[in-house]
Amino acid sequence: MATTAATEGLGDLVSHYLDKGIVLIIADLLSLITVSSCLVIKVPQINTIRENKSSKGISVLGLCLELFSYTVMMSYNYTSGYDFLSYMEYPVLLLQEYVLIYYVFRYQDLLGKRTQIFAVLYVTIATLIYLKLFPIIILTFLVPFCTPIGATSKVLQLIAILRTKDASSVSRTTWALSAFTNMTRIYTVYVQSHDVMLLSNFLISTFLSSAVFVAACVYKKKSKTA
């Protein structure tokens, strides 16, 4: 009888979930795919830098702007009470971003006292946000800037590749995954929250990530044939 009750309970749970409709179910599946992709999205870039022992062609300012954008967007979603699946990739991306920044700074000799001071300040603010002690009005003010800031970080990376004409330290896999995950978020955000600011952010990010990927492909080939 216990087994029958458990089976019926599971059946009711599945039935209730399916009642959400195919549109929302697809959104959930895309969210899971996006989060799964984000688990390793920065790993190829980190490994490329470690193997080459060089971060040539990587924009430091672009990375810092990307860190700022990820942090604000995660904080905005967190404080707004949105479905965790709709922004779960941000904490995963941030963990990888910290490692990536460490190696880029290490190979460009930027791990000095100034960097350490900024790191302590960042951790302090992040802790206040997590504890919901950071003023929400500031996050609301900063969110609209994330689209131009995130876009600028990708533009700077694109410029760095075009200027050096060398993408040997740039991972094509990372940027391909970036374009893909941003594209899936266009659908999930539209279906689940209709948040215009988030939609515009992901639309622009998809285009620019694709542009960096193409540039990396072009100059990776050129560096090999040189």
PDB file of C-alpha atoms in Angstrom:
ATOM      1  CA  MET A   1       0.000   0.000   0.000  1.00  0.00           C
ATOM      2  CA  ALA A   2       2.878   2.331   0.817  1.00  0.00           C
ATOM      3  CA  THR A   3       4.353   1.653  -2.636  1.00  0.00           C
ATOM      4  CA  THR A   4       1.005   2.353  -4.286  1.00  0.00           C
ATOM      5  CA  ALA A   5       0.620   5.617  -2.362  1.00  0.00           C
ATOM      6  CA  ALA A   6       4.145   6.684  -3.324  1.00  0.00           C
ATOM      7  CA  THR A   7       3.448   5.857  -6.981  1.00  0.00           C
ATOM      8  CA  GLU A   8       0.203   7.815  -6.923  1.00  0.00           C
ATOM      9  CA  GLY A   9       1.964  10.725  -5.254  1.00  0.00           C
ATOM     10  CA  LEU A  10       4.671  10.732  -7.899  1.00  0.00           C
ATOM     11  CA  GLY A  11       2.049  10.511 -10.614  1.00  0.00           C
ATOM     12  CA  ASP A  12       0.208  13.504  -9.169  1.00  0.00           C
ATOM     13  CA  LEU A  13       3.463  15.450  -8.970  1.00  0.00           C
ATOM     14  CA  VAL A  14       4.314  14.716 -12.624  1.00  0.00           C
ATOM     15  CA  SER A  15       0.762  15.519 -13.690  1.00  0.00           C
ATOM     16  CA  HIS A  16       0.869  18.823 -11.811  1.00  0.00           C
ATOM     17  CA  TYR A  17       4.198  19.685 -13.437  1.00  0.00           C
ATOM     18  CA  LEU A  18       2.899  18.871 -16.926  1.00  0.00           C
ATOM     19  CA  ASP A  19      -0.061  21.174 -16.289  1.00  0.00           C
ATOM     20  CA  LYS A  20       2.402  24.064 -16.534  1.00  0.00           C
ATOM     21  CA  GLY A  21       2.265  23.701 -20.308  1.00  0.00           C
ATOM     22  CA  ILE A  22       4.836  22.846 -22.956  1.00  0.00           C
ATOM     23  CA  VAL A  23       6.160  26.423 -23.173  1.00  0.00           C
ATOM     24  CA  LEU A  24       7.213  26.524 -19.516  1.00  0.00           C
ATOM     25  CA  ILE A  25       8.492  22.941 -19.595  1.00  0.00           C
ATOM     26  CA  ILE A  26      10.771  23.847 -22.530  1.00  0.00           C
ATOM     27  CA  ALA A  27      11.918  26.895 -20.555  1.00  0.00           C
ATOM     28  CA  ASP A  28      12.844  24.663 -17.604  1.00  0.00           C
ATOM     29  CA  LEU A  29      14.724  22.241 -19.886  1.00  0.00           C
ATOM     30  CA  LEU A  30      16.628  25.113 -21.515  1.00  0.00           C
ATOM     31  CA  SER A  31      17.461  26.470 -18.056  1.00  0.00           C
ATOM     32  CA  LEU A  32      18.926  23.099 -17.067  1.00  0.00           C
ATOM     33  CA  ILE A  33      20.912  22.903 -20.332  1.00  0.00           C
ATOM     34  CA  THR A  34      22.170  26.453 -19.798  1.00  0.00           C
ATOM     35  CA  VAL A  35      23.237  25.788 -16.219  1.00  0.00           C
ATOM     36  CA  SER A  36      24.909  22.520 -17.279  1.00  0.00           C
ATOM     37  CA  SER A  37      26.840  24.347 -20.013  1.00  0.00           C
ATOM     38  CA  CYS A  38      27.855  27.080 -17.583  1.00  0.00           C
ATOM     39  CA  LEU A  39      29.398  24.495 -15.269  1.00  0.00           C
ATOM     40  CA  VAL A  40      32.339  24.273 -17.687  1.00  0.00           C
ATOM     41  CA  ILE A  41      32.003  27.386 -19.873  1.00  0.00           C
ATOM     42  CA  LYS A  42      35.148  29.100 -18.545  1.00  0.00           C
ATOM     43  CA  VAL A  43      37.169  25.921 -18.023  1.00  0.00           C
ATOM     44  CA  PRO A  44      38.522  25.739 -21.625  1.00  0.00           C
ATOM     45  CA  GLN A  45      39.676  29.373 -21.348  1.00  0.00           C
ATOM     46  CA  ILE A  46      41.353  28.734 -17.993  1.00  0.00           C
ATOM     47  CA  ASN A  47      43.088  25.604 -19.331  1.00  0.00           C
ATOM     48  CA  THR A  48      44.277  27.445 -22.461  1.00  0.00           C
ATOM     49  CA  ILE A  49      45.936  30.148 -20.356  1.00  0.00           C
ATOM     50  CA  ARG A  50      47.499  27.590 -18.008  1.00  0.00           C
ATOM     51  CA  GLU A  51      48.867  25.510 -20.876  1.00  0.00           C
ATOM     52  CA  ASN A  52      50.297  28.535 -22.706  1.00  0.00           C
ATOM     53  CA  LYS A  53      51.435  30.186 -19.455  1.00  0.00           C
ATOM     54  CA  SER A  54      50.297  33.398 -21.115  1.00  0.00           C
ATOM     55  CA  SER A  55      47.172  35.544 -21.193  1.00  0.00           C
ATOM     56  CA  LYS A  56      48.099  37.480 -24.319  1.00  0.00           C
ATOM     57  CA  GLY A  57      45.019  38.669 -26.175  1.00  0.00           C
ATOM     58  CA  ILE A  58      42.875  38.627 -23.007  1.00  0.00           C
ATOM     59  CA  SER A  59      41.442  42.008 -21.979  1.00  0.00           C
ATOM     60  CA  VAL A  60      41.927  42.651 -18.240  1.00  0.00           C
ATOM     61  CA  LEU A  61      39.477  45.544 -18.219  1.00  0.00           C
ATOM     62  CA  GLY A  62      36.995  43.378 -20.118  1.00  0.00           C
ATOM     63  CA  LEU A  63      37.244  40.672 -17.450  1.00  0.00           C
ATOM     64  CA  CYS A  64      36.696  43.180 -14.632  1.00  0.00           C
ATOM     65  CA  LEU A  65      33.650  44.632 -16.366  1.00  0.00           C
ATOM     66  CA  GLU A  66      32.321  41.115 -16.928  1.00  0.00           C
ATOM     67  CA  LEU A  67      32.798  40.363 -13.225  1.00  0.00           C
ATOM     68  CA  PHE A  68      30.862  43.490 -12.318  1.00  0.00           C
ATOM     69  CA  SER A  69      28.053  42.614 -14.732  1.00  0.00           C
ATOM     70  CA  TYR A  70      27.749  39.006 -13.468  1.00  0.00           C
ATOM     71  CA  THR A  71      27.723  40.148  -9.844  1.00  0.00           C
ATOM     72  CA  VAL A  72      25.040  42.794 -10.318  1.00  0.00           C
ATOM     73  CA  MET A  73      22.821  40.559 -12.461  1.00  0.00           C
ATOM     74  CA  MET A  74      22.971  37.702  -9.950  1.00  0.00           C
ATOM     75  CA  SER A  75      22.263  40.105  -7.080  1.00  0.00           C
ATOM     76  CA  TYR A  76      19.330  41.648  -8.968  1.00  0.00           C
ATOM     77  CA  ASN A  77      17.736  38.271  -9.697  1.00  0.00           C
ATOM     78  CA  TYR A  78      18.398  37.088  -6.129  1.00  0.00           C
ATOM     79  CA  THR A  79      16.873  40.125  -4.441  1.00  0.00           C
ATOM     80  CA  SER A  80      13.933  40.194  -6.901  1.00  0.00           C
ATOM     81  CA  GLY A  81      12.961  36.669  -5.862  1.00  0.00           C
ATOM     82  CA  TYR A  82      13.022  35.220  -9.385  1.00  0.00           C
ATOM     83  CA  ASP A  83      13.002  31.455  -9.949  1.00  0.00           C
ATOM     84  CA  PHE A  84      16.513  30.240  -9.054  1.00  0.00           C
ATOM     85  CA  LEU A  85      16.694  28.142 -12.232  1.00  0.00           C
ATOM     86  CA  SER A  86      16.335  31.313 -14.300  1.00  0.00           C
ATOM     87  CA  TYR A  87      19.637  32.706 -13.015  1.00  0.00           C
ATOM     88  CA  MET A  88      21.442  29.702 -11.519  1.00  0.00           C
ATOM     89  CA  GLU A  89      24.252  30.065 -14.060  1.00  0.00           C
ATOM     90  CA  TYR A  90      25.449  33.339 -12.511  1.00  0.00           C
ATOM     91  CA  PRO A  91      26.915  31.889  -9.278  1.00  0.00           C
ATOM     92  CA  VAL A  92      28.489  29.106 -11.366  1.00  0.00           C
ATOM     93  CA  LEU A  93      29.936  31.643 -13.813  1.00  0.00           C
ATOM     94  CA  LEU A  94      31.231  33.803 -10.982  1.00  0.00           C
ATOM     95  CA  LEU A  95      33.194  30.958  -9.403  1.00  0.00           C
ATOM     96  CA  GLN A  96      34.907  30.271 -12.733  1.00  0.00           C
ATOM     97  CA  GLU A  97      35.387  33.997 -13.366  1.00  0.00           C
ATOM     98  CA  TYR A  98      37.331  34.310 -10.108  1.00  0.00           C
ATOM     99  CA  VAL A  99      39.734  31.550 -11.204  1.00  0.00           C
ATOM    100  CA  LEU A 100      40.063  33.024 -14.705  1.00  0.00           C
ATOM    101  CA  ILE A 101      40.829  36.492 -13.349  1.00  0.00           C
ATOM    102  CA  TYR A 102      43.444  35.026 -11.009  1.00  0.00           C
ATOM    103  CA  TYR A 103      45.362  33.382 -13.856  1.00  0.00           C
ATOM    104  CA  VAL A 104      45.074  36.378 -16.173  1.00  0.00           C
ATOM    105  CA  PHE A 105      46.296  38.703 -13.435  1.00  0.00           C
ATOM    106  CA  ARG A 106      49.035  36.234 -12.515  1.00  0.00           C
ATOM    107  CA  TYR A 107      50.503  36.052 -16.026  1.00  0.00           C
ATOM    108  CA  GLN A 108      50.223  39.809 -16.459  1.00  0.00           C
ATOM    109  CA  ASP A 109      51.898  40.495 -13.085  1.00  0.00           C
ATOM    110  CA  LEU A 110      48.883  42.300 -11.620  1.00  0.00           C
ATOM    111  CA  LEU A 111      48.562  40.464  -8.280  1.00  0.00           C
ATOM    112  CA  GLY A 112      49.709  43.427  -6.198  1.00  0.00           C
ATOM    113  CA  LYS A 113      48.401  45.247  -3.126  1.00  0.00           C
ATOM    114  CA  ARG A 114      45.924  47.302  -5.142  1.00  0.00           C
ATOM    115  CA  THR A 115      44.313  44.124  -6.492  1.00  0.00           C
ATOM    116  CA  GLN A 116      44.149  42.657  -2.983  1.00  0.00           C
ATOM    117  CA  ILE A 117      42.412  45.784  -1.635  1.00  0.00           C
ATOM    118  CA  PHE A 118      39.795  45.653  -4.401  1.00  0.00           C
ATOM    119  CA  ALA A 119      39.303  41.926  -3.720  1.00  0.00           C
ATOM    120  CA  VAL A 120      38.574  42.567  -0.035  1.00  0.00           C
ATOM    121  CA  LEU A 121      36.155  45.369  -0.936  1.00  0.00           C
ATOM    122  CA  TYR A 122      34.389  43.113  -3.449  1.00  0.00           C
ATOM    123  CA  VAL A 123      33.991  40.269  -0.921  1.00  0.00           C
ATOM    124  CA  THR A 124      32.602  42.689   1.672  1.00  0.00           C
ATOM    125  CA  ILE A 125      29.947  44.058  -0.702  1.00  0.00           C
ATOM    126  CA  ALA A 126      29.072  40.559  -1.981  1.00  0.00           C
ATOM    127  CA  THR A 127      28.549  39.391   1.614  1.00  0.00           C
ATOM    128  CA  LEU A 128      26.221  42.321   2.350  1.00  0.00           C
ATOM    129  CA  ILE A 129      24.201  41.477  -0.772  1.00  0.00           C
ATOM    130  CA  TYR A 130      23.939  37.821   0.231  1.00  0.00           C
ATOM    131  CA  LEU A 131      22.711  38.817   3.695  1.00  0.00           C
ATOM    132  CA  LYS A 132      20.293  41.277   2.039  1.00  0.00           C
ATOM    133  CA  LEU A 133      21.864  44.162   3.931  1.00  0.00           C
ATOM    134  CA  PHE A 134      22.919  45.979   0.764  1.00  0.00           C
ATOM    135  CA  PRO A 135      20.446  48.710  -0.342  1.00  0.00           C
ATOM    136  CA  ILE A 136      18.175  47.250  -3.034  1.00  0.00           C
ATOM    137  CA  ILE A 137      17.736  50.696  -4.577  1.00  0.00           C
ATOM    138  CA  ILE A 138      21.414  50.694  -5.567  1.00  0.00           C
ATOM    139  CA  LEU A 139      21.062  47.344  -7.356  1.00  0.00           C
ATOM    140  CA  THR A 140      17.956  48.584  -9.144  1.00  0.00           C
ATOM    141  CA  PHE A 141      19.943  51.625 -10.256  1.00  0.00           C
ATOM    142  CA  LEU A 142      22.914  49.528 -11.449  1.00  0.00           C
ATOM    143  CA  VAL A 143      20.987  46.879 -13.423  1.00  0.00           C
ATOM    144  CA  PRO A 144      20.325  49.085 -16.501  1.00  0.00           C
ATOM    145  CA  PHE A 145      24.086  49.671 -16.738  1.00  0.00           C
ATOM    146  CA  CYS A 146      24.831  45.940 -16.926  1.00  0.00           C
ATOM    147  CA  THR A 147      23.838  45.711 -20.578  1.00  0.00           C
ATOM    148  CA  PRO A 148      26.274  48.412 -21.783  1.00  0.00           C
ATOM    149  CA  ILE A 149      28.937  47.266 -19.286  1.00  0.00           C
ATOM    150  CA  GLY A 150      28.594  43.597 -20.268  1.00  0.00           C
ATOM    151  CA  ALA A 151      28.607  44.607 -23.924  1.00  0.00           C
ATOM    152  CA  THR A 152      31.681  46.778 -23.378  1.00  0.00           C
ATOM    153  CA  SER A 153      33.557  43.859 -21.782  1.00  0.00           C
ATOM    154  CA  LYS A 154      32.935  41.757 -24.895  1.00  0.00           C
ATOM    155  CA  VAL A 155      33.787  44.644 -27.230  1.00  0.00           C
ATOM    156  CA  LEU A 156      37.081  45.129 -25.375  1.00  0.00           C
ATOM    157  CA  GLN A 157      37.858  41.425 -25.785  1.00  0.00           C
ATOM    158  CA  LEU A 158      37.040  41.668 -29.487  1.00  0.00           C
ATOM    159  CA  ILE A 159      39.280  44.737 -29.834  1.00  0.00           C
ATOM    160  CA  ALA A 160      42.101  42.958 -27.965  1.00  0.00           C
ATOM    161  CA  ILE A 161      41.987  40.095 -30.478  1.00  0.00           C
ATOM    162  CA  LEU A 162      41.796  42.415 -33.480  1.00  0.00           C
ATOM    163  CA  ARG A 163      44.617  44.626 -32.175  1.00  0.00           C
ATOM    164  CA  THR A 164      47.063  41.822 -31.389  1.00  0.00           C
ATOM    165  CA  LYS A 165      45.862  39.635 -34.295  1.00  0.00           C
ATOM    166  CA  ASP A 166      46.549  36.741 -31.939  1.00  0.00           C
ATOM    167  CA  ALA A 167      43.874  34.530 -30.394  1.00  0.00           C
ATOM    168  CA  SER A 168      46.238  31.800 -29.171  1.00  0.00           C
ATOM    169  CA  SER A 169      45.193  32.397 -25.545  1.00  0.00           C
ATOM    170  CA  VAL A 170      41.482  32.766 -26.357  1.00  0.00           C
ATOM    171  CA  SER A 171      39.290  29.671 -26.093  1.00  0.00           C
ATOM    172  CA  ARG A 172      36.795  29.308 -28.942  1.00  0.00           C
ATOM    173  CA  THR A 173      34.833  26.727 -26.925  1.00  0.00           C
ATOM    174  CA  THR A 174      34.230  29.239 -24.120  1.00  0.00           C
ATOM    175  CA  TRP A 175      32.869  31.898 -26.475  1.00  0.00           C
ATOM    176  CA  ALA A 176      30.735  29.416 -28.426  1.00  0.00           C
ATOM    177  CA  LEU A 177      29.148  28.276 -25.161  1.00  0.00           C
ATOM    178  CA  SER A 178      28.704  31.900 -24.121  1.00  0.00           C
ATOM    179  CA  ALA A 179      26.745  32.671 -27.293  1.00  0.00           C
ATOM    180  CA  PHE A 180      24.636  29.527 -26.879  1.00  0.00           C
ATOM    181  CA  THR A 181      23.752  30.076 -23.219  1.00  0.00           C
ATOM    182  CA  ASN A 182      22.858  33.725 -23.797  1.00  0.00           C
ATOM    183  CA  MET A 183      20.600  32.661 -26.670  1.00  0.00           C
ATOM    184  CA  THR A 184      18.741  30.112 -24.519  1.00  0.00           C
ATOM    185  CA  ARG A 185      18.201  32.751 -21.834  1.00  0.00           C
ATOM    186  CA  ILE A 186      16.361  34.954 -24.344  1.00  0.00           C
ATOM    187  CA  TYR A 187      13.638  32.299 -24.454  1.00  0.00           C
ATOM    188  CA  THR A 188      13.545  31.477 -20.731  1.00  0.00           C
ATOM    189  CA  VAL A 189      13.432  35.117 -19.603  1.00  0.00           C
ATOM    190  CA  TYR A 190      10.735  35.960 -22.158  1.00  0.00           C
ATOM    191  CA  VAL A 191       8.571  33.050 -21.018  1.00  0.00           C
ATOM    192  CA  GLN A 192       9.125  33.283 -17.262  1.00  0.00           C
ATOM    193  CA  SER A 193       9.471  36.957 -16.386  1.00  0.00           C
ATOM    194  CA  HIS A 194       9.176  39.155 -19.528  1.00  0.00           C
ATOM    195  CA  ASP A 195      11.851  41.357 -17.936  1.00  0.00           C
ATOM    196  CA  VAL A 196      12.809  43.840 -20.666  1.00  0.00           C
ATOM    197  CA  MET A 197      16.156  44.724 -19.085  1.00  0.00           C
ATOM    198  CA  LEU A 198      17.184  41.065 -18.909  1.00  0.00           C
ATOM    199  CA  LEU A 199      15.977  40.384 -22.457  1.00  0.00           C
ATOM    200  CA  SER A 200      17.938  43.282 -23.932  1.00  0.00           C
ATOM    201  CA  ASN A 201      21.029  42.174 -22.007  1.00  0.00           C
ATOM    202  CA  PHE A 202      20.900  38.625 -23.392  1.00  0.00           C
ATOM    203  CA  LEU A 203      20.135  39.743 -26.965  1.00  0.00           C
ATOM    204  CA  ILE A 204      23.187  41.999 -27.084  1.00  0.00           C
ATOM    205  CA  SER A 205      25.362  39.451 -25.282  1.00  0.00           C
ATOM    206  CA  THR A 206      24.448  36.745 -27.808  1.00  0.00           C
ATOM    207  CA  PHE A 207      25.504  38.938 -30.733  1.00  0.00           C
ATOM    208  CA  LEU A 208      28.792  40.070 -29.175  1.00  0.00           C
ATOM    209  CA  SER A 209      29.799  36.621 -27.898  1.00  0.00           C
ATOM    210  CA  SER A 210      29.254  35.311 -31.425  1.00  0.00           C
ATOM    211  CA  ALA A 211      31.447  38.108 -32.796  1.00  0.00           C
ATOM    212  CA  VAL A 212      34.289  37.249 -30.382  1.00  0.00           C
ATOM    213  CA  PHE A 213      33.955  33.567 -31.310  1.00  0.00           C
ATOM    214  CA  VAL A 214      34.281  34.367 -35.035  1.00  0.00           C
ATOM    215  CA  ALA A 215      37.297  36.620 -34.417  1.00  0.00           C
ATOM    216  CA  ALA A 216      38.944  33.905 -32.311  1.00  0.00           C
ATOM    217  CA  CYS A 217      38.405  31.377 -35.106  1.00  0.00           C
ATOM    218  CA  VAL A 218      39.894  33.702 -37.726  1.00  0.00           C
ATOM    219  CA  TYR A 219      43.008  34.684 -35.779  1.00  0.00           C
ATOM    220  CA  LYS A 220      43.549  31.240 -34.277  1.00  0.00           C
ATOM    221  CA  LYS A 221      43.957  29.912 -37.827  1.00  0.00           C
ATOM    222  CA  LYS A 222      46.231  32.769 -38.814  1.00  0.00           C
ATOM    223  CA  SER A 223      48.483  32.232 -35.795  1.00  0.00           C
ATOM    224  CA  LYS A 224      48.805  28.553 -36.687  1.00  0.00           C
ATOM    225  CA  THR A 225      49.752  29.229 -40.287  1.00  0.00           C
ATOM    226  CA  ALA A 226      52.222  32.005 -39.369  1.00  0.00           C
TER     227      ALA A 226
END
